[in-house]
Coordinates of C-alpha atoms and ligand atoms in Angstrom, one line a residue:
M1 CA -50.9 11.3 -67.1
A2 CA -51.1 12.4 -63.5
E3 CA -48.6 15.0 -62.4
F4 CA -47.2 15.5 -59.0
D5 CA -44.7 17.8 -57.4
L6 CA -43.1 14.9 -55.6
I7 CA -43.4 11.1 -55.7
I8 CA -41.9 8.9 -53.0
R9 CA -41.7 5.6 -55.0
S10 CA -41.6 1.9 -54.1
G11 CA -41.4 2.2 -50.3
T12 CA -43.3 0.3 -47.6
V13 CA -46.0 2.7 -46.5
F14 CA -47.1 2.8 -42.8
D15 CA -50.1 5.1 -42.8
G16 CA -49.8 5.9 -39.1
T17 CA -53.1 4.4 -38.0
G18 CA -51.6 1.2 -36.7
R19 CA -52.1 -0.6 -40.0
P20 CA -49.2 -2.8 -41.1
G21 CA -46.9 -1.6 -43.9
F22 CA -47.9 -2.1 -47.5
P23 CA -46.0 -1.5 -50.8
A24 CA -47.1 1.8 -52.4
D25 CA -46.0 5.1 -53.9
V26 CA -46.9 8.4 -52.3
G27 CA -47.9 11.3 -54.6
I28 CA -47.6 14.9 -53.3
K29 CA -48.9 18.1 -54.8
G30 CA -48.2 21.4 -53.1
D31 CA -48.4 20.9 -49.4
R32 CA -50.8 17.9 -49.5
I33 CA -50.7 14.2 -50.1
E34 CA -52.7 13.6 -53.2
A35 CA -52.5 9.9 -53.9
I36 CA -51.2 6.7 -52.3
G37 CA -51.0 3.5 -54.4
N38 CA -49.4 2.4 -57.7
L39 CA -48.3 5.6 -59.4
A40 CA -46.2 3.9 -62.1
G41 CA -47.9 5.9 -64.8
A42 CA -47.5 9.3 -63.1
V43 CA -44.7 11.8 -63.4
A44 CA -43.3 14.3 -60.9
A45 CA -40.9 17.2 -60.7
R46 CA -39.0 15.3 -58.1
E47 CA -38.9 11.6 -57.3
I48 CA -37.5 9.9 -54.2
D49 CA -36.6 6.2 -54.6
A50 CA -37.7 4.6 -51.3
A51 CA -37.1 0.9 -52.3
G52 CA -36.2 -1.0 -49.2
L53 CA -37.2 1.9 -47.0
Y54 CA -40.2 2.6 -44.7
V55 CA -42.4 5.6 -45.4
A56 CA -44.4 7.1 -42.5
P57 CA -46.2 10.2 -41.4
G58 CA -43.8 12.8 -40.0
F59 CA -43.3 12.3 -36.3
I60 CA -45.0 14.5 -33.8
D61 CA -43.0 15.3 -30.6
I62 CA -45.7 15.9 -28.0
H63 CA -43.4 17.0 -25.3
T64 CA -40.6 19.4 -26.0
H65 CA -39.0 22.5 -24.6
S66 CA -38.1 24.1 -28.0
D67 CA -39.8 27.3 -27.0
W68 CA -36.9 29.5 -28.1
A69 CA -34.8 27.1 -30.0
M70 CA -36.0 28.4 -33.4
F71 CA -34.5 31.8 -32.6
G72 CA -31.2 30.2 -31.9
N73 CA -31.3 28.0 -35.0
P74 CA -34.5 27.7 -37.2
R75 CA -33.2 24.5 -38.8
M76 CA -34.2 22.6 -35.6
E77 CA -31.4 20.2 -36.4
S78 CA -31.6 17.7 -33.5
K79 CA -35.3 17.3 -34.1
I80 CA -35.9 17.3 -37.8
R81 CA -33.1 14.7 -38.2
Q82 CA -35.1 12.3 -36.1
G83 CA -38.0 12.6 -38.5
I84 CA -40.0 14.9 -36.3
T85 CA -42.1 17.3 -38.4
T86 CA -44.2 18.8 -35.6
E87 CA -42.8 20.2 -32.4
I88 CA -45.0 20.8 -29.3
A89 CA -43.7 23.2 -26.7
G90 CA -44.9 25.1 -23.6
N91 CA -44.6 22.0 -21.5
C92 CA -43.8 21.5 -17.8
G93 CA -45.4 24.8 -16.8
T94 CA -43.2 27.1 -18.8
S95 CA -44.2 28.8 -22.1
L96 CA -42.9 31.9 -23.9
A97 CA -46.3 33.6 -23.8
P98 CA -47.9 35.5 -22.3
L99 CA -44.8 37.5 -21.2
I100 CA -45.9 39.8 -18.4
G101 CA -44.1 40.9 -15.2
T102 CA -41.8 38.2 -13.7
A103 CA -42.6 35.9 -16.7
R104 CA -41.0 38.4 -19.0
E105 CA -37.9 38.7 -16.7
S106 CA -37.5 34.9 -16.7
A107 CA -37.9 34.8 -20.5
A108 CA -35.3 37.6 -20.9
R109 CA -32.8 35.7 -18.8
T110 CA -33.3 32.6 -21.0
L111 CA -33.2 34.4 -24.3
A112 CA -30.1 36.4 -23.3
R113 CA -28.1 33.2 -24.1
I114 CA -28.8 33.7 -27.8
G115 CA -28.7 37.5 -27.7
R116 CA -32.4 37.9 -28.3
D117 CA -34.9 40.1 -26.6
P118 CA -38.4 38.9 -25.9
D119 CA -40.1 41.6 -27.9
W120 CA -43.6 40.2 -27.6
T121 CA -46.3 39.8 -25.0
T122 CA -49.2 37.7 -26.3
L123 CA -49.2 34.3 -27.8
A124 CA -50.4 35.8 -31.1
E125 CA -47.3 38.1 -31.2
Y126 CA -45.0 35.3 -30.2
F127 CA -46.4 33.2 -33.1
E128 CA -45.8 36.2 -35.5
R129 CA -42.1 36.3 -34.4
I130 CA -41.7 32.6 -35.1
E131 CA -43.3 33.0 -38.5
A132 CA -41.1 36.0 -39.3
N133 CA -38.0 34.0 -38.1
G134 CA -38.8 30.9 -40.1
I135 CA -38.7 27.3 -38.7
A136 CA -38.0 23.9 -40.3
Q137 CA -40.8 22.1 -38.4
N138 CA -44.4 22.8 -37.6
Y139 CA -44.9 24.2 -34.2
A140 CA -47.6 24.4 -31.6
T141 CA -47.6 25.2 -27.9
F142 CA -49.3 24.9 -24.6
I143 CA -49.7 27.8 -22.2
G144 CA -47.6 27.2 -19.1
H145 CA -49.2 27.4 -15.7
G146 CA -46.0 28.6 -14.1
T147 CA -45.8 31.3 -16.7
L148 CA -49.3 32.5 -15.9
R149 CA -48.5 32.5 -12.2
Q150 CA -45.3 34.4 -12.8
A151 CA -47.2 36.9 -14.9
V152 CA -49.7 37.6 -12.2
M153 CA -48.1 36.8 -8.9
G154 CA -44.4 36.3 -9.5
F155 CA -42.8 33.6 -7.3
E156 CA -45.1 34.1 -4.3
M157 CA -45.5 30.9 -2.3
R158 CA -49.2 31.2 -1.5
P159 CA -52.6 30.7 -3.2
P160 CA -53.8 33.4 -5.6
T161 CA -56.4 36.0 -4.4
P162 CA -59.7 35.7 -6.3
D163 CA -58.6 38.7 -8.4
E164 CA -55.3 37.0 -9.3
L165 CA -57.0 33.8 -10.2
D166 CA -59.3 35.8 -12.4
Q167 CA -56.4 37.4 -14.2
M168 CA -54.7 34.0 -14.8
K169 CA -58.0 32.7 -16.2
R170 CA -58.3 35.7 -18.5
L171 CA -54.8 35.3 -19.8
L172 CA -55.4 31.6 -20.4
A173 CA -58.6 32.2 -22.3
E174 CA -56.8 34.8 -24.4
G175 CA -54.1 32.2 -25.2
M176 CA -56.7 29.6 -26.1
E177 CA -58.4 32.2 -28.4
Q178 CA -55.0 32.7 -30.1
G179 CA -54.4 29.0 -30.8
A180 CA -52.9 27.4 -27.7
L181 CA -53.2 23.6 -27.3
G182 CA -54.2 23.9 -23.7
L183 CA -52.7 24.3 -20.3
A184 CA -49.5 22.6 -19.1
T185 CA -48.4 22.4 -15.5
G186 CA -45.0 21.7 -13.9
L187 CA -46.1 20.9 -10.4
I188 CA -42.6 20.2 -9.1
Y189 CA -41.2 23.6 -10.3
P190 CA -41.5 26.9 -8.6
P191 CA -43.9 28.7 -8.9
G192 CA -46.3 26.0 -10.3
C193 CA -45.6 23.8 -7.2
Y194 CA -47.1 26.6 -5.0
A195 CA -50.5 25.9 -6.5
D196 CA -53.1 23.6 -4.9
T197 CA -55.3 21.2 -6.9
E198 CA -58.3 23.5 -6.8
E199 CA -56.3 26.3 -8.5
V200 CA -55.4 24.1 -11.3
I201 CA -59.0 22.8 -11.7
E202 CA -60.3 26.4 -11.8
L203 CA -57.8 27.2 -14.6
A204 CA -58.4 23.9 -16.5
R205 CA -62.1 24.7 -16.6
V206 CA -61.3 27.7 -18.8
M207 CA -60.1 25.4 -21.5
A208 CA -63.2 23.2 -21.6
P209 CA -65.1 25.3 -24.2
Y210 CA -62.1 25.1 -26.5
D211 CA -61.6 21.4 -26.0
G212 CA -58.1 22.2 -24.7
L213 CA -55.8 19.6 -23.3
Y214 CA -54.4 19.5 -19.7
A215 CA -50.8 18.3 -19.9
T216 CA -48.9 17.8 -16.6
H217 CA -45.5 17.3 -15.2
M218 CA -47.0 15.8 -12.0
R219 CA -46.4 16.9 -8.5
N220 CA -44.3 13.8 -7.8
E221 CA -43.0 11.0 -9.9
A222 CA -41.3 9.1 -7.0
D223 CA -42.7 8.1 -3.6
R224 CA -46.0 9.9 -4.2
L225 CA -46.5 8.8 -7.8
L226 CA -49.9 7.3 -7.4
E227 CA -51.3 10.3 -5.5
S228 CA -50.0 12.5 -8.3
V229 CA -51.7 10.4 -11.0
A230 CA -54.9 10.6 -9.0
E231 CA -54.6 14.4 -8.8
A232 CA -54.1 14.7 -12.6
I233 CA -57.1 12.5 -13.2
R234 CA -59.2 14.5 -10.7
I235 CA -58.2 17.8 -12.4
G236 CA -59.3 16.4 -15.8
E237 CA -62.5 14.9 -14.5
E238 CA -63.7 17.9 -12.5
A239 CA -62.7 20.4 -15.2
G240 CA -64.1 18.3 -18.0
V241 CA -60.9 18.3 -20.1
P242 CA -58.6 15.5 -21.4
V243 CA -55.4 14.8 -19.6
Q244 CA -51.9 14.2 -20.9
I245 CA -49.5 12.8 -18.2
S246 CA -46.0 13.9 -19.3
H247 CA -42.9 11.7 -19.4
H248 CA -44.5 8.9 -17.4
K249 CA -42.1 7.1 -15.1
A250 CA -41.4 5.9 -11.6
V251 CA -38.3 7.5 -10.0
G252 CA -36.2 5.9 -7.4
R253 CA -35.3 2.2 -6.9
R254 CA -38.0 1.7 -4.2
N255 CA -40.6 2.9 -6.6
W256 CA -39.6 0.8 -9.6
G257 CA -42.5 -1.3 -10.8
R258 CA -45.1 1.2 -9.6
V259 CA -45.9 2.2 -13.2
N260 CA -48.0 -1.0 -13.3
D261 CA -50.2 0.6 -10.6
S262 CA -50.2 4.0 -12.2
L263 CA -51.2 2.6 -15.6
E264 CA -54.0 0.7 -13.8
L265 CA -55.3 4.0 -12.3
I266 CA -55.3 5.5 -15.8
E267 CA -57.2 2.5 -17.2
K268 CA -59.8 2.8 -14.4
A269 CA -60.3 6.5 -15.2
R270 CA -60.6 5.8 -18.9
S271 CA -63.3 3.2 -18.2
R272 CA -65.3 5.9 -16.4
G273 CA -65.0 8.1 -19.5
V274 CA -62.1 10.4 -18.4
R275 CA -59.7 10.9 -21.3
V276 CA -56.2 10.2 -19.9
D277 CA -53.1 9.4 -21.9
C278 CA -49.4 9.6 -21.2
D279 CA -46.2 10.1 -23.0
Q280 CA -42.6 8.8 -22.6
Y281 CA -39.0 9.1 -23.7
P282 CA -37.1 5.8 -24.0
Y283 CA -34.3 6.3 -21.4
I284 CA -33.7 5.4 -17.8
A285 CA -32.4 8.9 -17.0
S286 CA -34.4 12.1 -16.7
S287 CA -33.1 15.7 -17.1
T288 CA -34.0 19.0 -15.6
N289 CA -32.7 21.9 -13.5
L290 CA -30.3 20.7 -10.7
G291 CA -32.3 23.0 -8.5
V292 CA -35.1 20.4 -8.2
V293 CA -33.1 18.7 -5.5
L294 CA -33.6 21.7 -3.1
P295 CA -36.7 22.3 -1.1
R296 CA -39.2 24.5 -2.8
W297 CA -39.0 27.4 -0.3
V298 CA -35.5 28.1 -1.4
F299 CA -37.0 29.5 -4.7
E300 CA -39.7 31.6 -3.0
G301 CA -39.8 35.3 -4.2
G302 CA -37.8 34.9 -7.5
N303 CA -34.3 34.6 -8.8
D304 CA -32.6 37.4 -6.8
K305 CA -33.9 35.9 -3.5
L306 CA -32.8 32.4 -4.7
L307 CA -29.3 33.6 -5.3
A308 CA -29.1 35.3 -1.9
R309 CA -30.3 32.1 -0.2
L310 CA -27.8 29.9 -2.2
A311 CA -25.0 32.1 -0.8
D312 CA -26.4 32.1 2.8
P313 CA -24.6 29.7 5.2
E314 CA -27.7 29.6 7.4
V315 CA -29.8 28.5 4.5
R316 CA -27.2 25.9 3.5
R317 CA -27.3 24.6 7.1
R318 CA -31.1 24.3 7.1
V319 CA -31.1 22.4 3.8
A320 CA -28.4 20.1 5.0
E321 CA -30.6 19.3 8.0
Y322 CA -33.6 18.7 5.8
E323 CA -31.5 16.3 3.8
N324 CA -31.4 13.9 6.7
A325 CA -35.2 13.7 6.6
E326 CA -35.5 13.5 2.8
N327 CA -33.4 12.1 0.1
L328 CA -32.4 15.2 -1.9
S329 CA -30.7 13.3 -4.7
R330 CA -34.1 12.1 -5.8
G331 CA -33.4 8.3 -5.8
A332 CA -30.6 8.8 -8.2
G333 CA -27.8 9.1 -5.6
W334 CA -25.1 11.8 -6.0
D335 CA -23.2 9.4 -8.3
G336 CA -26.3 9.2 -10.5
I337 CA -26.6 12.9 -11.2
L338 CA -24.6 14.1 -14.2
I339 CA -24.0 17.8 -15.0
A340 CA -25.4 18.5 -18.5
D341 CA -25.3 22.3 -18.8
S342 CA -23.2 24.7 -16.7
P343 CA -22.9 27.8 -18.9
W344 CA -20.6 29.7 -16.5
A345 CA -18.4 26.7 -15.6
P346 CA -18.6 24.2 -18.5
E347 CA -15.6 22.3 -17.1
Y348 CA -18.2 20.6 -14.8
E349 CA -20.3 19.3 -17.7
G350 CA -20.2 15.5 -18.1
R351 CA -19.2 14.9 -14.5
T352 CA -21.3 13.6 -11.6
I353 CA -22.0 15.5 -8.4
A354 CA -20.1 12.7 -6.5
Q355 CA -17.1 13.0 -8.9
I356 CA -17.0 16.8 -8.5
A357 CA -17.4 16.5 -4.7
D358 CA -14.5 14.0 -4.6
A359 CA -12.2 16.1 -6.8
D360 CA -13.0 19.4 -5.0
R361 CA -13.0 17.8 -1.5
Q362 CA -16.5 19.2 -0.8
D363 CA -19.7 17.6 0.3
P364 CA -22.2 17.0 -2.5
L365 CA -24.7 19.5 -1.3
T366 CA -22.1 22.3 -1.2
V367 CA -21.3 21.4 -4.8
V368 CA -25.0 21.8 -5.7
F369 CA -25.2 25.2 -4.0
D370 CA -22.0 26.4 -5.6
L371 CA -22.8 25.2 -9.1
L372 CA -26.3 26.9 -9.0
L373 CA -24.8 30.1 -7.6
T374 CA -22.1 30.2 -10.3
N375 CA -24.7 29.7 -13.0
N376 CA -27.2 32.3 -11.8
G377 CA -29.7 29.6 -10.6
Y378 CA -29.9 27.3 -13.6
V379 CA -27.8 24.2 -14.1
G380 CA -29.0 21.4 -16.4
A381 CA -28.5 18.0 -14.9
I382 CA -29.3 14.3 -15.8
F383 CA -30.7 12.0 -13.1
F384 CA -30.3 8.2 -13.4
G385 CA -33.4 7.3 -11.5
M386 CA -35.5 4.8 -13.6
C387 CA -35.4 1.2 -14.6
E388 CA -35.5 -0.5 -18.0
D389 CA -38.5 -2.8 -17.1
D390 CA -40.6 0.3 -16.4
V391 CA -39.6 1.9 -19.7
R392 CA -40.8 -1.2 -21.5
T393 CA -44.1 -1.4 -19.5
V394 CA -45.0 2.2 -20.2
M395 CA -44.0 1.9 -23.8
R396 CA -46.3 -1.1 -24.4
Y397 CA -49.3 0.7 -22.9
P398 CA -51.6 1.5 -25.8
H399 CA -52.3 5.0 -24.7
T400 CA -48.6 6.0 -24.4
V401 CA -47.2 8.2 -27.2
I402 CA -43.6 9.3 -27.7
G403 CA -42.3 12.6 -26.6
S404 CA -38.6 13.6 -26.3
D405 CA -38.9 16.1 -23.4
S406 CA -36.1 18.1 -25.0
S407 CA -35.3 21.3 -26.9
A408 CA -33.9 21.4 -30.4
R409 CA -30.1 21.7 -30.5
A410 CA -27.4 21.5 -33.0
P411 CA -23.8 20.3 -33.0
Y412 CA -22.7 23.8 -34.1
G413 CA -23.5 27.4 -33.4
L414 CA -25.7 29.0 -30.8
M415 CA -27.6 25.8 -30.0
G416 CA -24.4 23.7 -29.6
F417 CA -23.9 24.3 -25.9
G418 CA -23.7 21.8 -23.0
K419 CA -24.0 18.1 -22.9
P420 CA -27.8 17.7 -23.2
H421 CA -29.6 14.5 -22.5
P422 CA -29.2 12.2 -25.5
R423 CA -33.0 12.1 -25.9
T424 CA -32.5 15.5 -27.6
Y425 CA -31.0 13.8 -30.6
G426 CA -32.1 10.2 -30.2
T427 CA -35.7 9.6 -28.9
F428 CA -37.6 8.6 -32.0
P429 CA -34.8 6.6 -33.8
R430 CA -34.1 4.9 -30.5
V431 CA -37.7 3.7 -30.1
L432 CA -37.6 2.4 -33.7
G433 CA -34.1 0.8 -33.7
R434 CA -33.8 -0.5 -30.2
Y435 CA -37.3 -1.1 -28.9
V436 CA -38.9 -2.2 -32.2
R437 CA -36.1 -3.8 -34.3
E438 CA -33.8 -5.2 -31.6
E439 CA -36.1 -5.9 -28.6
K440 CA -39.5 -6.2 -30.3
V441 CA -41.2 -4.4 -27.5
L442 CA -43.5 -2.9 -30.1
T443 CA -44.3 -3.7 -33.8
W444 CA -43.3 -1.1 -36.4
E445 CA -46.9 -0.1 -36.9
E446 CA -47.6 0.2 -33.2
A447 CA -44.5 2.4 -32.7
I448 CA -45.3 4.6 -35.7
A449 CA -48.9 5.1 -34.5
K450 CA -47.5 6.3 -31.1
M451 CA -45.4 8.9 -33.0
T452 CA -48.1 10.1 -35.4
S453 CA -51.9 9.5 -35.5
K454 CA -52.4 8.9 -31.8
T455 CA -50.6 12.1 -31.0
A456 CA -52.3 14.2 -33.7
R457 CA -55.7 13.1 -32.4
K458 CA -54.9 13.9 -28.9
L459 CA -53.7 17.4 -29.9
R460 CA -56.5 18.0 -32.4
L461 CA -54.0 18.6 -35.2
R462 CA -56.3 18.4 -38.2
G463 CA -54.9 16.9 -41.4
R464 CA -51.7 15.6 -39.8
G465 CA -50.4 12.3 -38.3
E466 CA -51.6 10.0 -41.1
L467 CA -50.5 9.3 -44.7
R468 CA -53.8 9.8 -46.4
P469 CA -55.0 11.7 -49.5
G470 CA -55.9 15.3 -48.5
Y471 CA -53.7 15.3 -45.5
F472 CA -50.7 17.6 -45.2
A473 CA -47.5 16.1 -46.7
D474 CA -45.4 15.6 -43.5
V475 CA -43.5 12.5 -44.3
V476 CA -40.4 10.6 -43.0
V477 CA -38.6 8.0 -45.0
F478 CA -36.2 5.8 -43.0
D479 CA -34.2 2.6 -43.3
P480 CA -35.6 -0.1 -40.9
N481 CA -32.3 -2.0 -40.9
S482 CA -30.2 0.9 -39.8
V483 CA -32.4 3.4 -37.9
I484 CA -30.9 4.0 -34.5
D485 CA -29.9 6.7 -32.1
R486 CA -26.2 7.6 -31.8
A487 CA -26.2 10.3 -29.1
T488 CA -24.7 9.2 -25.7
F489 CA -24.7 10.8 -22.3
T490 CA -21.0 11.7 -22.7
D491 CA -21.2 12.5 -26.4
P492 CA -24.7 13.7 -27.1
H493 CA -24.4 16.1 -30.1
Q494 CA -24.8 13.3 -32.6
Y495 CA -27.5 12.8 -35.2
P496 CA -29.2 9.4 -35.5
A497 CA -28.6 6.9 -38.3
G498 CA -31.1 5.8 -40.9
I499 CA -33.4 8.8 -41.3
E500 CA -33.1 9.4 -45.0
Y501 CA -35.7 11.9 -46.0
V502 CA -38.0 14.3 -44.1
V503 CA -40.7 16.2 -45.9
V504 CA -42.6 19.1 -44.2
N505 CA -45.7 20.6 -45.8
G506 CA -44.6 19.0 -49.1
V507 CA -41.1 20.4 -49.0
V508 CA -38.0 18.2 -48.6
V509 CA -36.0 19.3 -45.6
I510 CA -33.8 16.3 -45.0
D511 CA -32.5 15.0 -48.4
R512 CA -30.4 11.8 -48.3
G513 CA -29.7 12.4 -44.6
E514 CA -28.7 16.1 -45.1
H515 CA -30.4 19.3 -44.1
T516 CA -31.4 21.4 -47.2
G517 CA -31.7 24.6 -45.1
V518 CA -35.3 25.2 -46.2
L519 CA -37.8 26.3 -43.5
P520 CA -41.3 25.2 -44.6
G521 CA -42.6 24.8 -41.0
R522 CA -45.8 26.5 -39.9
V523 CA -47.3 27.6 -36.6
L524 CA -50.3 25.4 -35.9
R525 CA -53.2 26.9 -33.9
P526 CA -55.5 24.1 -33.0
G527 CA -57.4 25.9 -30.3
A528 CA -58.2 29.0 -32.4
Ligands
ZN1 ZN1 -41.3 17.8 -17.1
CU2 CU1 -40.7 18.6 -19.9

């Protein structure tokens, strides 16, 4: 009689490849799936009854900002409870390695929030810290382009010298050697936005021998969306690397519908043999630092200079003038920008800029300056800038995968701060419950493939993303009738419904909807 450590019995199995569900048992031994089929004659140390439930590969969140979340709470609550078994960080230009120069100072400022020092420099050392700390999910990361630039040239608003470019290349190559997934840019954020296309191409070339991936928060997702997609494609094409367009969307009412054109650009590139994909979170609001509404020169030279400028009436006047020429509220309007995280003045969280301006009898721009100043340059904000039709269009596109664009949080403890975007707790269950079950935008098997095998292939995560004998036992068991997000914009710290069991490397982390506290996650080093 066959013996397993764990059998998940009588569920409907979706293997992750896009194949429809079929009735089967899943037998697990150690950290691997050993058998899928009728295991009626087999025994196991532990059995899970999955009758009436769906069994799928653990979800892979391709776009996260959980770079330091495990040090605040290794249980990774908001993520593992969505069924996410692998977390991908280092996105939008910022990673927690290598930490040199200004990059170290920025990391220290971030980590101060949880009372932790960045006591590492290289990616290899950072990975060791994570392993020593423990983590509930598997974890892999990109190297951030902004981080490389900070390491070598701080917040200088200029092109690198040949020597500086060489240093960045060397640091990136070292990161790839130590297991990074590739390079991620944030071309709207300082200092990444100070780079021209050629600089990024030069860096991306470094990854080609490692088959690294170029992920990008593009230069513009609003009026210059199409030029930005063209830039991303050009970078991939000239550097000879695959491209991942992060959180694809069209921002601002006058740009709604343009995702049809951007997806066509992607299709054209694909037909020429350029490997381009995108990812998406299922919401009509985005979230980032409130500072993105200000012109880039305000950030030149680093945080101290930023704070001095924020306090300078002359700078405020110049920006106010600039606002006449460009719409600083990024197509959301001041009533469409909600404060999510204001560490030094939490009373503003959950209110819009327009509401605060009204109550304080200030103009909206003054509110922005004051909030940023009070909070040492960082204020988390939510921008209602997209439309539902575009969300569906991007979701249907076969080369779109799902990524939450969020950091692991918890409703308690060190990671319980702020009113984060509900995608933090809801992304994957929302796609399943709302867009599959309720609106039928995708079938179950299509949605699951966008959360598993398609993502694993893109990231070169070997042995993950499918339920298949010999693969790692990363598994989620959920109830198709009840799975749904529960986090809202005003009350975001809420776990989703319907995620019953989550298994990571053969170990049960979520058991009947509750966290067992075990930390079986591993650092994955696909590039090494
Ligand atoms: Zn981004
Ligand atoms: Cu991001």
